[in-house]
PDB file of C-alpha atoms in Angstrom:
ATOM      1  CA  UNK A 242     -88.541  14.808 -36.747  1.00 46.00           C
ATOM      2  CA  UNK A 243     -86.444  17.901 -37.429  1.00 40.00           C
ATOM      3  CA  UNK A 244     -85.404  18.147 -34.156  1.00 47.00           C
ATOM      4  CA  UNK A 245     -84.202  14.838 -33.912  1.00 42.00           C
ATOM      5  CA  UNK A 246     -82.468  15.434 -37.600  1.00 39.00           C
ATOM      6  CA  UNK A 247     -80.875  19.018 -35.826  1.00 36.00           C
ATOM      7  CA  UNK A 248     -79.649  17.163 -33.164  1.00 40.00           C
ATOM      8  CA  UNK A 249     -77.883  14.230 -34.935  1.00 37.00           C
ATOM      9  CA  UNK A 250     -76.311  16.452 -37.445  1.00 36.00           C
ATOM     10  CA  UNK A 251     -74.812  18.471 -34.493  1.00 35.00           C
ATOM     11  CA  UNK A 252     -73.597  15.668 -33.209  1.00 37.00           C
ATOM     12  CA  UNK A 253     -72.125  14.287 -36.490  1.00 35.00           C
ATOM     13  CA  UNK A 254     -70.713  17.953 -37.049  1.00 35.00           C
ATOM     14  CA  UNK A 255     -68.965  18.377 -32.965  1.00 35.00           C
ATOM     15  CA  UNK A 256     -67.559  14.700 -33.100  1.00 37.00           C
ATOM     16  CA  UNK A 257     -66.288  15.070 -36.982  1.00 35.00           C
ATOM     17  CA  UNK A 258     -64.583  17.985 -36.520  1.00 33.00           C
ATOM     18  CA  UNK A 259     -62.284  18.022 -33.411  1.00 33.00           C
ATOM     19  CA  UNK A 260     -59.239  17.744 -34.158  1.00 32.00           C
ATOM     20  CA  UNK A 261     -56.686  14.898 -32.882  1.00 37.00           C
ATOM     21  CA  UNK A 262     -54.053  16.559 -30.422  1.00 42.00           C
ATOM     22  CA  UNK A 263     -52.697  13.588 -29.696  1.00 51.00           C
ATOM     23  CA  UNK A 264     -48.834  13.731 -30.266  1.00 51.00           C
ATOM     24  CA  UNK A 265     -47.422  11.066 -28.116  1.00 57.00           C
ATOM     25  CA  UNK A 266     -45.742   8.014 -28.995  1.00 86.00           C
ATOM     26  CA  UNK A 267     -44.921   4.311 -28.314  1.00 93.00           C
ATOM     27  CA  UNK A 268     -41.356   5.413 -28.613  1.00 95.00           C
ATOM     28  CA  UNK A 269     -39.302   8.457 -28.307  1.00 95.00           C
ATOM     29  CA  UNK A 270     -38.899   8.371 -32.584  1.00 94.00           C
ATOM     30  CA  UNK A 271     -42.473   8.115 -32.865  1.00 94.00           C
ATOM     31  CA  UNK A 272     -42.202  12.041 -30.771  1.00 93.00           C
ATOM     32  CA  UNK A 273     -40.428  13.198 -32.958  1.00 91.00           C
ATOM     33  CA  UNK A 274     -41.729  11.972 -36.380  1.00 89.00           C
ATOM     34  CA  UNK A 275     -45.408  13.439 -35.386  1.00 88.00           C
ATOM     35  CA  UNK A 276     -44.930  16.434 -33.001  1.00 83.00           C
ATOM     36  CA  UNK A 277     -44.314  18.636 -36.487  1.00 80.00           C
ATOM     37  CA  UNK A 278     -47.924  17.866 -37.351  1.00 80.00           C
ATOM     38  CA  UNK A 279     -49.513  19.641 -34.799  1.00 68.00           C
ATOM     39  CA  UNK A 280     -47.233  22.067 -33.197  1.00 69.00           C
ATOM     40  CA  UNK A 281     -44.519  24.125 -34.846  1.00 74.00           C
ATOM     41  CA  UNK A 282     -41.408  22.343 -34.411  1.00 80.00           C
ATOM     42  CA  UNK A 283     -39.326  20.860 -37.032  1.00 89.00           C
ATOM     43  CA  UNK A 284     -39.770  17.633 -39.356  1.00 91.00           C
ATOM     44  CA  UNK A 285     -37.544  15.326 -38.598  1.00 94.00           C
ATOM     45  CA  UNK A 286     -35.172  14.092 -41.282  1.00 94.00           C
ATOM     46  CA  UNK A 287     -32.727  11.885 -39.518  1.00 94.00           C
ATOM     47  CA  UNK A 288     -31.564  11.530 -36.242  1.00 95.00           C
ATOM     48  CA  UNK A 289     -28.521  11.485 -35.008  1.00 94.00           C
ATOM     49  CA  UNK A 290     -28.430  10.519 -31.163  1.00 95.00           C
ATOM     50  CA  UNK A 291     -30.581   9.650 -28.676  1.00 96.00           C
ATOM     51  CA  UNK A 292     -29.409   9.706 -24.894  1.00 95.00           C
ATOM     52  CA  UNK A 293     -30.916   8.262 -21.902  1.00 95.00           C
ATOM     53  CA  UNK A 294     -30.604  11.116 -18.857  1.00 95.00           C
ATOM     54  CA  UNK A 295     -32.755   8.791 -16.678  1.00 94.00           C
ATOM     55  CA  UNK A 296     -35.984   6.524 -16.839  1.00 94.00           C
ATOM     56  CA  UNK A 297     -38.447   7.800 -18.672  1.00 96.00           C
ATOM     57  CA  UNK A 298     -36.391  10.768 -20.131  1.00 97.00           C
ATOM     58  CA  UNK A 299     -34.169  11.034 -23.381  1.00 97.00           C
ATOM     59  CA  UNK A 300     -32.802  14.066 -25.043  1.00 97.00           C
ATOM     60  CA  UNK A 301     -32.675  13.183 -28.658  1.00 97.00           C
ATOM     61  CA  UNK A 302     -30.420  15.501 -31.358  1.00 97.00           C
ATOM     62  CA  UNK A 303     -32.019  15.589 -34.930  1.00 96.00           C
ATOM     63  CA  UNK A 304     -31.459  17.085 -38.575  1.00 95.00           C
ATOM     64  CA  UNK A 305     -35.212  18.927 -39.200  1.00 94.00           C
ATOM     65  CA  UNK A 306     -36.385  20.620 -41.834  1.00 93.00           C
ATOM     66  CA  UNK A 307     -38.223  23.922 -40.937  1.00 89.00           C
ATOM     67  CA  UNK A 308     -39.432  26.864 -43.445  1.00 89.00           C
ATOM     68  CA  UNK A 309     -37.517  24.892 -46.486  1.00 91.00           C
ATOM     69  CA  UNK A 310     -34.111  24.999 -44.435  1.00 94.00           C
ATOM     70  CA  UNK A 311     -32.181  22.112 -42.658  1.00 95.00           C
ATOM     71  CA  UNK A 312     -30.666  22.663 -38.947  1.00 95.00           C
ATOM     72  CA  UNK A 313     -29.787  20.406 -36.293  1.00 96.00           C
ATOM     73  CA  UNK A 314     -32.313  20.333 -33.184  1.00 96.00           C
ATOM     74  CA  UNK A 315     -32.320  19.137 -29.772  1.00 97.00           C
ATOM     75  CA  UNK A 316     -35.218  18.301 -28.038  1.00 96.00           C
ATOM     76  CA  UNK A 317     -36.114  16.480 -24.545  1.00 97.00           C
ATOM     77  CA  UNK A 318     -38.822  13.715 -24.561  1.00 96.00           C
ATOM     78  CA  UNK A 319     -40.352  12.216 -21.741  1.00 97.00           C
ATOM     79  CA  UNK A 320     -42.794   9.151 -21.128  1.00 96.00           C
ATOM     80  CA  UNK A 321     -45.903  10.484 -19.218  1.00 94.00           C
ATOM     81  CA  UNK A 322     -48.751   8.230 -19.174  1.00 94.00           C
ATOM     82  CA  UNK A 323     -47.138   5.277 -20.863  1.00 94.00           C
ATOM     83  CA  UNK A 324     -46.241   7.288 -24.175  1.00 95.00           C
ATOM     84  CA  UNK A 325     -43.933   9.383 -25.334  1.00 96.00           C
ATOM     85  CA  UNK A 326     -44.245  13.169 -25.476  1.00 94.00           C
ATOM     86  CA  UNK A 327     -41.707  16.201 -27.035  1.00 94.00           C
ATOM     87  CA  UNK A 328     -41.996  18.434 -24.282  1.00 93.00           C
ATOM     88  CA  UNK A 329     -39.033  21.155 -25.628  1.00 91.00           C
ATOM     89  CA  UNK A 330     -36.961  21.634 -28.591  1.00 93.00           C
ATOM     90  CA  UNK A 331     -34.632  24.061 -29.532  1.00 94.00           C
ATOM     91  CA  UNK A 332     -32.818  24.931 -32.786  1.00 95.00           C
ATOM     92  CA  UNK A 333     -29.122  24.909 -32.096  1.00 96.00           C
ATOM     93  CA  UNK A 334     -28.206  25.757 -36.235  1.00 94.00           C
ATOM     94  CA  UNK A 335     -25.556  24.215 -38.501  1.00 94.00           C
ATOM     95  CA  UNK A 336     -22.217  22.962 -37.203  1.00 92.00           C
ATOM     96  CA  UNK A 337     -20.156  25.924 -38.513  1.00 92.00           C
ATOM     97  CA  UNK A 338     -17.192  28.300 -36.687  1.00 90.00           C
ATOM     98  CA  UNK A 339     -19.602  31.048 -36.192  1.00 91.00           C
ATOM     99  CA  UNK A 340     -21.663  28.830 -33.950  1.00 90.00           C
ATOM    100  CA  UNK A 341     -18.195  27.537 -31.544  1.00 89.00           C
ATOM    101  CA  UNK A 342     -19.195  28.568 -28.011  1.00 82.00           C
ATOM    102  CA  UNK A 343     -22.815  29.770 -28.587  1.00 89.00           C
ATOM    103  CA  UNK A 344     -25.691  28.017 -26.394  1.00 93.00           C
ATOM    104  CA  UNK A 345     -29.583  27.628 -26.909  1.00 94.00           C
ATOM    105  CA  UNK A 346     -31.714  26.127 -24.698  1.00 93.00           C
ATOM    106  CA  UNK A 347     -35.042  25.318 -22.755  1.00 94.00           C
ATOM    107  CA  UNK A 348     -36.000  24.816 -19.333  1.00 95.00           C
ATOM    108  CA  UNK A 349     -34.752  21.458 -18.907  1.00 96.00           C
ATOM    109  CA  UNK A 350     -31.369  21.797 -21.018  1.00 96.00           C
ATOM    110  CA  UNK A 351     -29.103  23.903 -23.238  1.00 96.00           C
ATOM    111  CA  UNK A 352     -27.283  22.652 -26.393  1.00 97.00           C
ATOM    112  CA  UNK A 353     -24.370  24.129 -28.364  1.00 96.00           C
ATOM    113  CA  UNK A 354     -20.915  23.350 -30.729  1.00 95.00           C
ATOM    114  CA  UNK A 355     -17.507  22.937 -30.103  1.00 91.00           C
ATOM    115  CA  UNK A 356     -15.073  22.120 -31.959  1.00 87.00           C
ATOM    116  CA  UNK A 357     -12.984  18.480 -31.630  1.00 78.00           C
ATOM    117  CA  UNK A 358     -10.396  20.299 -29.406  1.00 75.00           C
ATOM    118  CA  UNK A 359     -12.439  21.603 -26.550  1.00 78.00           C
ATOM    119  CA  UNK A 360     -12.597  19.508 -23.328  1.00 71.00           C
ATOM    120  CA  UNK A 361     -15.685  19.708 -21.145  1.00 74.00           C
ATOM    121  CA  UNK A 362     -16.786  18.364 -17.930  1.00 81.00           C
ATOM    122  CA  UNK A 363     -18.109  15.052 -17.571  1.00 79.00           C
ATOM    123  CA  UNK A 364     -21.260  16.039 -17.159  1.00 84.00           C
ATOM    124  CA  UNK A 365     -21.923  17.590 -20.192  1.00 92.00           C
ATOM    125  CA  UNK A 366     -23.062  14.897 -22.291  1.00 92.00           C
ATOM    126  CA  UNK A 367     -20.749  15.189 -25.777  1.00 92.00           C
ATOM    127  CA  UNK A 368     -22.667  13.632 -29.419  1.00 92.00           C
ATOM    128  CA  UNK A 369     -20.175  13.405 -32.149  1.00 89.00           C
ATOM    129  CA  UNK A 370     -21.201  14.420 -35.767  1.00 86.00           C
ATOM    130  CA  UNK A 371     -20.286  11.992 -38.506  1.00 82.00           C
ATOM    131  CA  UNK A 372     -19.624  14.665 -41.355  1.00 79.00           C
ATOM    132  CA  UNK A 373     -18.423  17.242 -38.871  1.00 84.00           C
ATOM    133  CA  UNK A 374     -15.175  18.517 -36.676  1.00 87.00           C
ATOM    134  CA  UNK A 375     -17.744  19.629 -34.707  1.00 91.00           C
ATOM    135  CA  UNK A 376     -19.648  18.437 -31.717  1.00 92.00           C
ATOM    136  CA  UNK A 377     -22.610  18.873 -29.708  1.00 95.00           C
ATOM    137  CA  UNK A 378     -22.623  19.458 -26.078  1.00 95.00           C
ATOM    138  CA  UNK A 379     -25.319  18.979 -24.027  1.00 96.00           C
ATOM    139  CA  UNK A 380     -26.007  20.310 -20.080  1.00 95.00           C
ATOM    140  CA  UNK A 381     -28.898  18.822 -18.596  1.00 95.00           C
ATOM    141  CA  UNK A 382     -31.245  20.090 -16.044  1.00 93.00           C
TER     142      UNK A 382
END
């Protein structure tokens, strides 16, 4: 009897207590609204572009909120398995003239400002700030 009691309750205890790692999504939002949950990356508080760089993979740019401070993030997302998964993300800061011509990145792409005057290749992808004479570039690997 208290075997069978033992056994059930370790049972209850090993299934109860693993913890969901599950952080993909139906869509590429979904990523990015979850992935601060269980890894350390940055709740997202609005996003402002999402780009398509081919099937399956987007590189979305995003206003988080990390240790009680706002700055703008990029991150790439791609669809394994029929759902949506943040694979990298990098903080690229606040639009501001001490961040002109300063890159972060990740394996897959790096992210920085310019300013509304600078001219880059077409195959930098460019996203435009609403509140900002800055913009974002984006190379993509």
């Amino acid at each position: 009897m208290y075997r069978i009691l033992f056994i059930f309750t370790l049972t209850f205890l090993t299934v109860g207590c693993q913890v969901n790692n599950d952080s993909s999504s139906n869509t590429p939002a979904e990523a990015l609204e979850i992935i601060h949950l269980d890894e350390s990356y940055a709740e997202v508080k609005e996003i402002h572009e999402t780009i398509e760089v081919d099937e399956g993979r987007v590189i979305s740019v995003y206003k988080g909120m990390i240790n009680n401070v706002e700055e703008i993030f990029v991150a790439n997302i791609v669809k394994m398995d029929g759902k949506w998964l943040v694979t990298d993300a990098t903080n690229i800061g606040m639009p501001s003239a001490e961040n002109l011509n300063q890159a972060s990145g990740t394996e897959k792409f790096e992210a920085g400002y310019i300013d509304e005057k600078s001219v880059l290749n077409e195959e930098i992808k460019i996203i435009e700030l609403n509140d900002s004479s800055y913009r974002i570039w984006i190379e993509v690997y």
